[in-house]
PDB file of C-alpha atoms in Angstrom:
ATOM      1  CA  UNK A 861      39.823 -39.033   5.930  1.00  0.00           C
ATOM      2  CA  UNK A 862      43.317 -40.205   6.833  1.00  0.00           C
ATOM      3  CA  UNK A 863      43.090 -43.078   4.368  1.00  0.00           C
ATOM      4  CA  UNK A 864      42.119 -40.650   1.622  1.00  0.00           C
ATOM      5  CA  UNK A 865      44.624 -37.865   2.182  1.00  0.00           C
ATOM      6  CA  UNK A 866      47.470 -38.983   4.439  1.00  0.00           C
ATOM      7  CA  UNK A 867      47.933 -42.305   2.629  1.00  0.00           C
ATOM      8  CA  UNK A 868      48.326 -40.518  -0.717  1.00  0.00           C
ATOM      9  CA  UNK A 869      50.904 -38.130   0.773  1.00  0.00           C
ATOM     10  CA  UNK A 870      53.019 -40.836   2.394  1.00  0.00           C
ATOM     11  CA  UNK A 871      52.767 -43.015  -0.702  1.00  0.00           C
ATOM     12  CA  UNK A 872      54.446 -40.251  -2.718  1.00  0.00           C
ATOM     13  CA  UNK A 873      57.083 -39.749  -0.024  1.00  0.00           C
ATOM     14  CA  UNK A 874      57.881 -43.455   0.292  1.00  0.00           C
ATOM     15  CA  UNK A 875      57.908 -44.283  -3.431  1.00  0.00           C
ATOM     16  CA  UNK A 876      61.705 -43.781  -3.817  1.00  0.00           C
ATOM     17  CA  UNK A 877      62.341 -46.007  -0.786  1.00  0.00           C
ATOM     18  CA  UNK A 878      60.049 -48.696  -2.211  1.00  0.00           C
ATOM     19  CA  UNK A 879      61.919 -48.531  -5.526  1.00  0.00           C
ATOM     20  CA  UNK A 880      65.229 -48.901  -3.677  1.00  0.00           C
ATOM     21  CA  UNK A 881      64.045 -52.033  -1.877  1.00  0.00           C
ATOM     22  CA  UNK A 882      62.976 -53.534  -5.195  1.00  0.00           C
ATOM     23  CA  UNK A 883      66.421 -52.867  -6.654  1.00  0.00           C
ATOM     24  CA  UNK A 884      67.918 -54.684  -3.677  1.00  0.00           C
ATOM     25  CA  UNK A 885      65.742 -57.691  -4.444  1.00  0.00           C
ATOM     26  CA  UNK A 886      63.424 -57.359  -1.437  1.00  0.00           C
ATOM     27  CA  UNK A 887      59.906 -58.699  -2.008  1.00  0.00           C
ATOM     28  CA  UNK A 888      56.721 -56.892  -0.911  1.00  0.00           C
ATOM     29  CA  UNK A 889      55.702 -59.931   1.173  1.00  0.00           C
ATOM     30  CA  UNK A 890      58.992 -59.764   3.064  1.00  0.00           C
ATOM     31  CA  UNK A 891      58.364 -56.098   3.901  1.00  0.00           C
ATOM     32  CA  UNK A 892      54.866 -56.991   5.113  1.00  0.00           C
ATOM     33  CA  UNK A 893      56.201 -59.749   7.388  1.00  0.00           C
ATOM     34  CA  UNK A 894      59.084 -57.687   8.799  1.00  0.00           C
ATOM     35  CA  UNK A 895      56.822 -54.686   9.385  1.00  0.00           C
ATOM     36  CA  UNK A 896      54.291 -56.780  11.273  1.00  0.00           C
ATOM     37  CA  UNK A 897      56.970 -58.517  13.336  1.00  0.00           C
ATOM     38  CA  UNK A 898      58.499 -55.168  14.295  1.00  0.00           C
ATOM     39  CA  UNK A 899      55.149 -53.643  15.230  1.00  0.00           C
ATOM     40  CA  UNK A 900      54.185 -56.665  17.313  1.00  0.00           C
ATOM     41  CA  UNK A 901      57.564 -56.710  19.066  1.00  0.00           C
ATOM     42  CA  UNK A 902      57.405 -52.983  19.806  1.00  0.00           C
ATOM     43  CA  UNK A 903      53.908 -53.286  21.244  1.00  0.00           C
ATOM     44  CA  UNK A 904      54.438 -56.400  23.344  1.00  0.00           C
ATOM     45  CA  UNK A 905      57.935 -55.563  24.600  1.00  0.00           C
ATOM     46  CA  UNK A 906      57.438 -51.904  25.546  1.00  0.00           C
ATOM     47  CA  UNK A 907      53.744 -51.275  26.202  1.00  0.00           C
ATOM     48  CA  UNK A 908      53.224 -53.890  28.963  1.00  0.00           C
ATOM     49  CA  UNK A 909      56.108 -52.231  30.857  1.00  0.00           C
ATOM     50  CA  UNK A 910      54.653 -48.753  30.489  1.00  0.00           C
ATOM     51  CA  UNK A 911      57.400 -47.604  28.118  1.00  0.00           C
ATOM     52  CA  UNK A 912      54.942 -45.901  25.805  1.00  0.00           C
ATOM     53  CA  UNK A 913      57.360 -43.468  24.166  1.00  0.00           C
ATOM     54  CA  UNK A 914      59.852 -46.056  22.947  1.00  0.00           C
ATOM     55  CA  UNK A 915      57.077 -48.469  22.087  1.00  0.00           C
ATOM     56  CA  UNK A 916      55.423 -45.848  19.914  1.00  0.00           C
ATOM     57  CA  UNK A 917      58.688 -44.959  18.185  1.00  0.00           C
ATOM     58  CA  UNK A 918      59.360 -48.631  17.405  1.00  0.00           C
ATOM     59  CA  UNK A 919      55.846 -49.322  16.144  1.00  0.00           C
ATOM     60  CA  UNK A 920      55.817 -46.172  14.008  1.00  0.00           C
ATOM     61  CA  UNK A 921      59.081 -47.111  12.310  1.00  0.00           C
ATOM     62  CA  UNK A 922      57.681 -50.477  11.279  1.00  0.00           C
ATOM     63  CA  UNK A 923      54.066 -49.587  10.627  1.00  0.00           C
ATOM     64  CA  UNK A 924      54.961 -47.625   7.495  1.00  0.00           C
ATOM     65  CA  UNK A 925      55.617 -51.004   5.888  1.00  0.00           C
ATOM     66  CA  UNK A 926      51.849 -51.058   5.333  1.00  0.00           C
ATOM     67  CA  UNK A 927      52.361 -48.313   2.741  1.00  0.00           C
ATOM     68  CA  UNK A 928      55.693 -49.535   1.368  1.00  0.00           C
ATOM     69  CA  UNK A 929      54.694 -53.118   0.520  1.00  0.00           C
ATOM     70  CA  UNK A 930      51.715 -52.106  -1.609  1.00  0.00           C
ATOM     71  CA  UNK A 931      53.794 -49.414  -3.300  1.00  0.00           C
ATOM     72  CA  UNK A 932      56.455 -52.002  -4.142  1.00  0.00           C
ATOM     73  CA  UNK A 933      53.892 -54.420  -5.566  1.00  0.00           C
ATOM     74  CA  UNK A 934      52.419 -51.730  -7.820  1.00  0.00           C
ATOM     75  CA  UNK A 935      55.825 -50.614  -9.059  1.00  0.00           C
ATOM     76  CA  UNK A 936      56.859 -54.200  -9.774  1.00  0.00           C
ATOM     77  CA  UNK A 937      53.513 -55.082 -11.339  1.00  0.00           C
ATOM     78  CA  UNK A 938      53.084 -57.970  -8.909  1.00  0.00           C
ATOM     79  CA  UNK A 939      49.925 -56.879  -7.089  1.00  0.00           C
ATOM     80  CA  UNK A 940      47.928 -59.990  -6.252  1.00  0.00           C
ATOM     81  CA  UNK A 941      45.005 -61.236  -4.230  1.00  0.00           C
ATOM     82  CA  UNK A 942      47.462 -63.146  -2.030  1.00  0.00           C
ATOM     83  CA  UNK A 943      49.417 -59.988  -1.254  1.00  0.00           C
ATOM     84  CA  UNK A 944      46.231 -58.099  -0.388  1.00  0.00           C
ATOM     85  CA  UNK A 945      45.061 -60.978   1.820  1.00  0.00           C
ATOM     86  CA  UNK A 946      48.412 -61.238   3.611  1.00  0.00           C
ATOM     87  CA  UNK A 947      48.599 -57.501   4.187  1.00  0.00           C
ATOM     88  CA  UNK A 948      45.049 -57.266   5.545  1.00  0.00           C
ATOM     89  CA  UNK A 949      45.470 -60.317   7.784  1.00  0.00           C
ATOM     90  CA  UNK A 950      48.732 -59.133   9.307  1.00  0.00           C
ATOM     91  CA  UNK A 951      47.268 -55.667   9.873  1.00  0.00           C
ATOM     92  CA  UNK A 952      44.818 -57.335  12.248  1.00  0.00           C
ATOM     93  CA  UNK A 953      47.718 -59.063  14.015  1.00  0.00           C
ATOM     94  CA  UNK A 954      49.595 -55.787  14.518  1.00  0.00           C
ATOM     95  CA  UNK A 955      46.482 -53.982  15.763  1.00  0.00           C
ATOM     96  CA  UNK A 956      45.788 -56.781  18.248  1.00  0.00           C
ATOM     97  CA  UNK A 957      49.331 -56.550  19.601  1.00  0.00           C
ATOM     98  CA  UNK A 958      49.078 -52.777  20.086  1.00  0.00           C
ATOM     99  CA  UNK A 959      45.827 -52.800  22.034  1.00  0.00           C
ATOM    100  CA  UNK A 960      46.714 -56.094  23.705  1.00  0.00           C
ATOM    101  CA  UNK A 961      49.964 -54.550  24.959  1.00  0.00           C
ATOM    102  CA  UNK A 962      48.062 -51.609  26.398  1.00  0.00           C
ATOM    103  CA  UNK A 963      45.563 -53.956  28.042  1.00  0.00           C
ATOM    104  CA  UNK A 964      48.466 -55.887  29.597  1.00  0.00           C
ATOM    105  CA  UNK A 965      49.814 -52.658  31.100  1.00  0.00           C
ATOM    106  CA  UNK A 966      46.481 -51.742  32.641  1.00  0.00           C
ATOM    107  CA  UNK A 967      46.005 -55.312  33.883  1.00  0.00           C
ATOM    108  CA  UNK A 968      49.433 -55.423  35.523  1.00  0.00           C
ATOM    109  CA  UNK A 969      51.024 -53.338  38.234  1.00  0.00           C
ATOM    110  CA  UNK A 970      48.805 -50.459  39.394  1.00  0.00           C
ATOM    111  CA  UNK A 971      45.932 -52.317  37.725  1.00  0.00           C
ATOM    112  CA  UNK A 972      43.077 -50.339  36.252  1.00  0.00           C
ATOM    113  CA  UNK A 973      40.370 -52.809  35.332  1.00  0.00           C
ATOM    114  CA  UNK A 974      38.238 -50.196  33.574  1.00  0.00           C
ATOM    115  CA  UNK A 975      41.002 -49.030  31.231  1.00  0.00           C
ATOM    116  CA  UNK A 976      42.036 -52.643  30.644  1.00  0.00           C
ATOM    117  CA  UNK A 977      38.468 -53.345  29.536  1.00  0.00           C
ATOM    118  CA  UNK A 978      38.445 -50.239  27.318  1.00  0.00           C
ATOM    119  CA  UNK A 979      41.698 -51.330  25.639  1.00  0.00           C
ATOM    120  CA  UNK A 980      40.239 -54.798  25.042  1.00  0.00           C
ATOM    121  CA  UNK A 981      37.095 -53.205  23.627  1.00  0.00           C
ATOM    122  CA  UNK A 982      39.265 -51.181  21.225  1.00  0.00           C
ATOM    123  CA  UNK A 983      40.965 -54.398  20.174  1.00  0.00           C
ATOM    124  CA  UNK A 984      37.714 -56.285  19.600  1.00  0.00           C
ATOM    125  CA  UNK A 985      35.780 -53.437  17.976  1.00  0.00           C
ATOM    126  CA  UNK A 986      38.636 -52.760  15.570  1.00  0.00           C
ATOM    127  CA  UNK A 987      38.410 -56.350  14.364  1.00  0.00           C
ATOM    128  CA  UNK A 988      34.629 -56.066  14.024  1.00  0.00           C
ATOM    129  CA  UNK A 989      34.940 -52.849  11.992  1.00  0.00           C
ATOM    130  CA  UNK A 990      37.086 -54.713   9.472  1.00  0.00           C
ATOM    131  CA  UNK A 991      34.907 -57.823   9.579  1.00  0.00           C
ATOM    132  CA  UNK A 992      31.671 -55.992   8.810  1.00  0.00           C
ATOM    133  CA  UNK A 993      32.999 -54.664   5.516  1.00  0.00           C
ATOM    134  CA  UNK A 994      34.673 -57.946   4.554  1.00  0.00           C
ATOM    135  CA  UNK A 995      31.568 -59.980   5.343  1.00  0.00           C
ATOM    136  CA  UNK A 996      29.279 -57.561   3.486  1.00  0.00           C
ATOM    137  CA  UNK A 997      31.475 -57.700   0.401  1.00  0.00           C
ATOM    138  CA  UNK A 998      31.519 -61.509   0.557  1.00  0.00           C
ATOM    139  CA  UNK A 999      27.697 -61.366   0.345  1.00  0.00           C
ATOM    140  CA  UNK A1000      27.829 -59.103  -2.674  1.00  0.00           C
ATOM    141  CA  UNK A1001      27.004 -55.909  -0.764  1.00  0.00           C
ATOM    142  CA  UNK A1002      29.325 -52.916  -1.249  1.00  0.00           C
ATOM    143  CA  UNK A1003      29.127 -51.442   2.284  1.00  0.00           C
ATOM    144  CA  UNK A1004      29.498 -47.956   0.857  1.00  0.00           C
ATOM    145  CA  UNK A1005      30.534 -46.222   4.037  1.00  0.00           C
ATOM    146  CA  UNK A1006      33.912 -45.860   5.683  1.00  0.00           C
ATOM    147  CA  UNK A1007      32.709 -44.712   9.060  1.00  0.00           C
ATOM    148  CA  UNK A1008      33.969 -42.350  11.718  1.00  0.00           C
ATOM    149  CA  UNK A1009      37.055 -44.256  12.890  1.00  0.00           C
ATOM    150  CA  UNK A1010      38.883 -46.627  10.553  1.00  0.00           C
ATOM    151  CA  UNK A1011      42.237 -48.312  11.114  1.00  0.00           C
ATOM    152  CA  UNK A1012      44.291 -45.223  10.279  1.00  0.00           C
ATOM    153  CA  UNK A1013      42.365 -43.072  12.756  1.00  0.00           C
ATOM    154  CA  UNK A1014      42.561 -45.755  15.463  1.00  0.00           C
ATOM    155  CA  UNK A1015      46.317 -46.040  15.124  1.00  0.00           C
ATOM    156  CA  UNK A1016      47.078 -42.331  14.825  1.00  0.00           C
ATOM    157  CA  UNK A1017      44.952 -41.367  17.833  1.00  0.00           C
ATOM    158  CA  UNK A1018      46.296 -44.190  19.986  1.00  0.00           C
ATOM    159  CA  UNK A1019      49.964 -43.975  19.038  1.00  0.00           C
ATOM    160  CA  UNK A1020      50.189 -40.181  19.209  1.00  0.00           C
ATOM    161  CA  UNK A1021      48.571 -40.216  22.644  1.00  0.00           C
ATOM    162  CA  UNK A1022      50.773 -43.113  23.813  1.00  0.00           C
ATOM    163  CA  UNK A1023      53.933 -41.433  22.562  1.00  0.00           C
ATOM    164  CA  UNK A1024      53.141 -38.118  24.235  1.00  0.00           C
ATOM    165  CA  UNK A1025      51.985 -39.841  27.430  1.00  0.00           C
ATOM    166  CA  UNK A1026      55.283 -41.708  27.438  1.00  0.00           C
ATOM    167  CA  UNK A1027      57.133 -38.421  27.882  1.00  0.00           C
ATOM    168  CA  UNK A1028      55.970 -38.613  31.500  1.00  0.00           C
ATOM    169  CA  UNK A1029      58.910 -40.954  32.165  1.00  0.00           C
ATOM    170  CA  UNK A1030      61.252 -38.160  31.019  1.00  0.00           C
ATOM    171  CA  UNK A1031      59.815 -35.751  33.548  1.00  0.00           C
ATOM    172  CA  UNK A1032      57.143 -34.084  31.433  1.00  0.00           C
ATOM    173  CA  UNK A1033      54.153 -33.508  33.678  1.00  0.00           C
ATOM    174  CA  UNK A1034      50.412 -33.749  33.067  1.00  0.00           C
ATOM    175  CA  UNK A1035      50.660 -35.816  29.846  1.00  0.00           C
ATOM    176  CA  UNK A1036      49.899 -39.282  31.193  1.00  0.00           C
ATOM    177  CA  UNK A1037      46.126 -38.647  31.005  1.00  0.00           C
ATOM    178  CA  UNK A1038      46.253 -38.431  27.197  1.00  0.00           C
ATOM    179  CA  UNK A1039      46.372 -42.196  26.662  1.00  0.00           C
ATOM    180  CA  UNK A1040      43.238 -43.038  28.676  1.00  0.00           C
ATOM    181  CA  UNK A1041      41.360 -40.261  26.884  1.00  0.00           C
ATOM    182  CA  UNK A1042      42.542 -41.576  23.509  1.00  0.00           C
ATOM    183  CA  UNK A1043      41.382 -45.092  24.348  1.00  0.00           C
ATOM    184  CA  UNK A1044      37.920 -43.829  25.260  1.00  0.00           C
ATOM    185  CA  UNK A1045      37.774 -41.815  22.026  1.00  0.00           C
ATOM    186  CA  UNK A1046      38.841 -44.813  19.930  1.00  0.00           C
ATOM    187  CA  UNK A1047      36.375 -47.090  21.722  1.00  0.00           C
ATOM    188  CA  UNK A1048      33.467 -44.694  21.163  1.00  0.00           C
ATOM    189  CA  UNK A1049      34.481 -43.984  17.573  1.00  0.00           C
ATOM    190  CA  UNK A1050      34.849 -47.682  16.766  1.00  0.00           C
ATOM    191  CA  UNK A1051      31.399 -48.406  18.180  1.00  0.00           C
ATOM    192  CA  UNK A1052      29.892 -45.643  16.041  1.00  0.00           C
ATOM    193  CA  UNK A1053      31.718 -46.994  12.986  1.00  0.00           C
ATOM    194  CA  UNK A1054      30.401 -50.521  13.545  1.00  0.00           C
ATOM    195  CA  UNK A1055      26.858 -49.158  13.814  1.00  0.00           C
ATOM    196  CA  UNK A1056      27.331 -47.016  10.701  1.00  0.00           C
ATOM    197  CA  UNK A1057      28.458 -50.019   8.694  1.00  0.00           C
ATOM    198  CA  UNK A1058      25.719 -52.284  10.036  1.00  0.00           C
ATOM    199  CA  UNK A1059      23.007 -49.763   9.178  1.00  0.00           C
ATOM    200  CA  UNK A1060      24.498 -49.236   5.727  1.00  0.00           C
ATOM    201  CA  UNK A1061      24.646 -52.959   5.025  1.00  0.00           C
ATOM    202  CA  UNK A1062      21.090 -53.399   6.319  1.00  0.00           C
ATOM    203  CA  UNK A1063      19.880 -50.756   3.874  1.00  0.00           C
ATOM    204  CA  UNK A1064      21.859 -52.269   1.019  1.00  0.00           C
ATOM    205  CA  UNK A1065      20.532 -55.757   1.811  1.00  0.00           C
ATOM    206  CA  UNK A1066      16.889 -54.565   1.733  1.00  0.00           C
ATOM    207  CA  UNK A1067      17.529 -52.642  -1.486  1.00  0.00           C
ATOM    208  CA  UNK A1068      19.065 -55.741  -3.081  1.00  0.00           C
ATOM    209  CA  UNK A1069      16.097 -57.856  -1.969  1.00  0.00           C
ATOM    210  CA  UNK A1070      13.644 -55.306  -3.360  1.00  0.00           C
ATOM    211  CA  UNK A1071      15.519 -55.238  -6.658  1.00  0.00           C
ATOM    212  CA  UNK A1072      15.460 -59.030  -6.871  1.00  0.00           C
ATOM    213  CA  UNK A1073      11.727 -59.092  -6.086  1.00  0.00           C
ATOM    214  CA  UNK A1074      11.129 -56.493  -8.794  1.00  0.00           C
ATOM    215  CA  UNK A1075      12.998 -58.558 -11.353  1.00  0.00           C
ATOM    216  CA  UNK A1076      10.979 -61.667 -10.446  1.00  0.00           C
ATOM    217  CA  UNK A1077       7.683 -59.739 -10.723  1.00  0.00           C
ATOM    218  CA  UNK A1078       8.717 -58.371 -14.098  1.00  0.00           C
TER     219      UNK A1078
END
């Protein structure tokens, strides 16, 4: 849902900024690299120290590069398979840093092994969600299902909860519980999404096999 509606909205909002960067001679690949570096730095510098508010602010500022770089490539007419590959690969890097940073916090002082495990599960399941679609498409299967929780949902739920929970350090009470709840929601939603995609690909694979058998019989 967020990919369908929110991405279109922010693409329109960020189009003038993307055009400005192109006029300055900035390449889409450079925006992708800087955005990933900023997101990774924000996650691994702030989150392991429990500074969730500032970590979220930093990550959010850089994560919009995921919309800007593609916008720039389309405006410049330079969209390419390499750019799509780079963008998708570095998205996985940024996601790993975010959930890895949270896992480091829960594994550190005042350790909570359960929440550390949940954060690691969010990290791993997010990678599997992406892999299932990529692997299906490499086999010639469309994987015509997005699923309950895609990357946009994972990031919005986690970062909003982390940012609000981080207000606890400014004296706001009863908000620190939001992050653990968000991690459980993302973990459950990611698991459902993996199962949705696996079942869809299973159906598509059997349908493709049946079609091939029908062609041979004909």
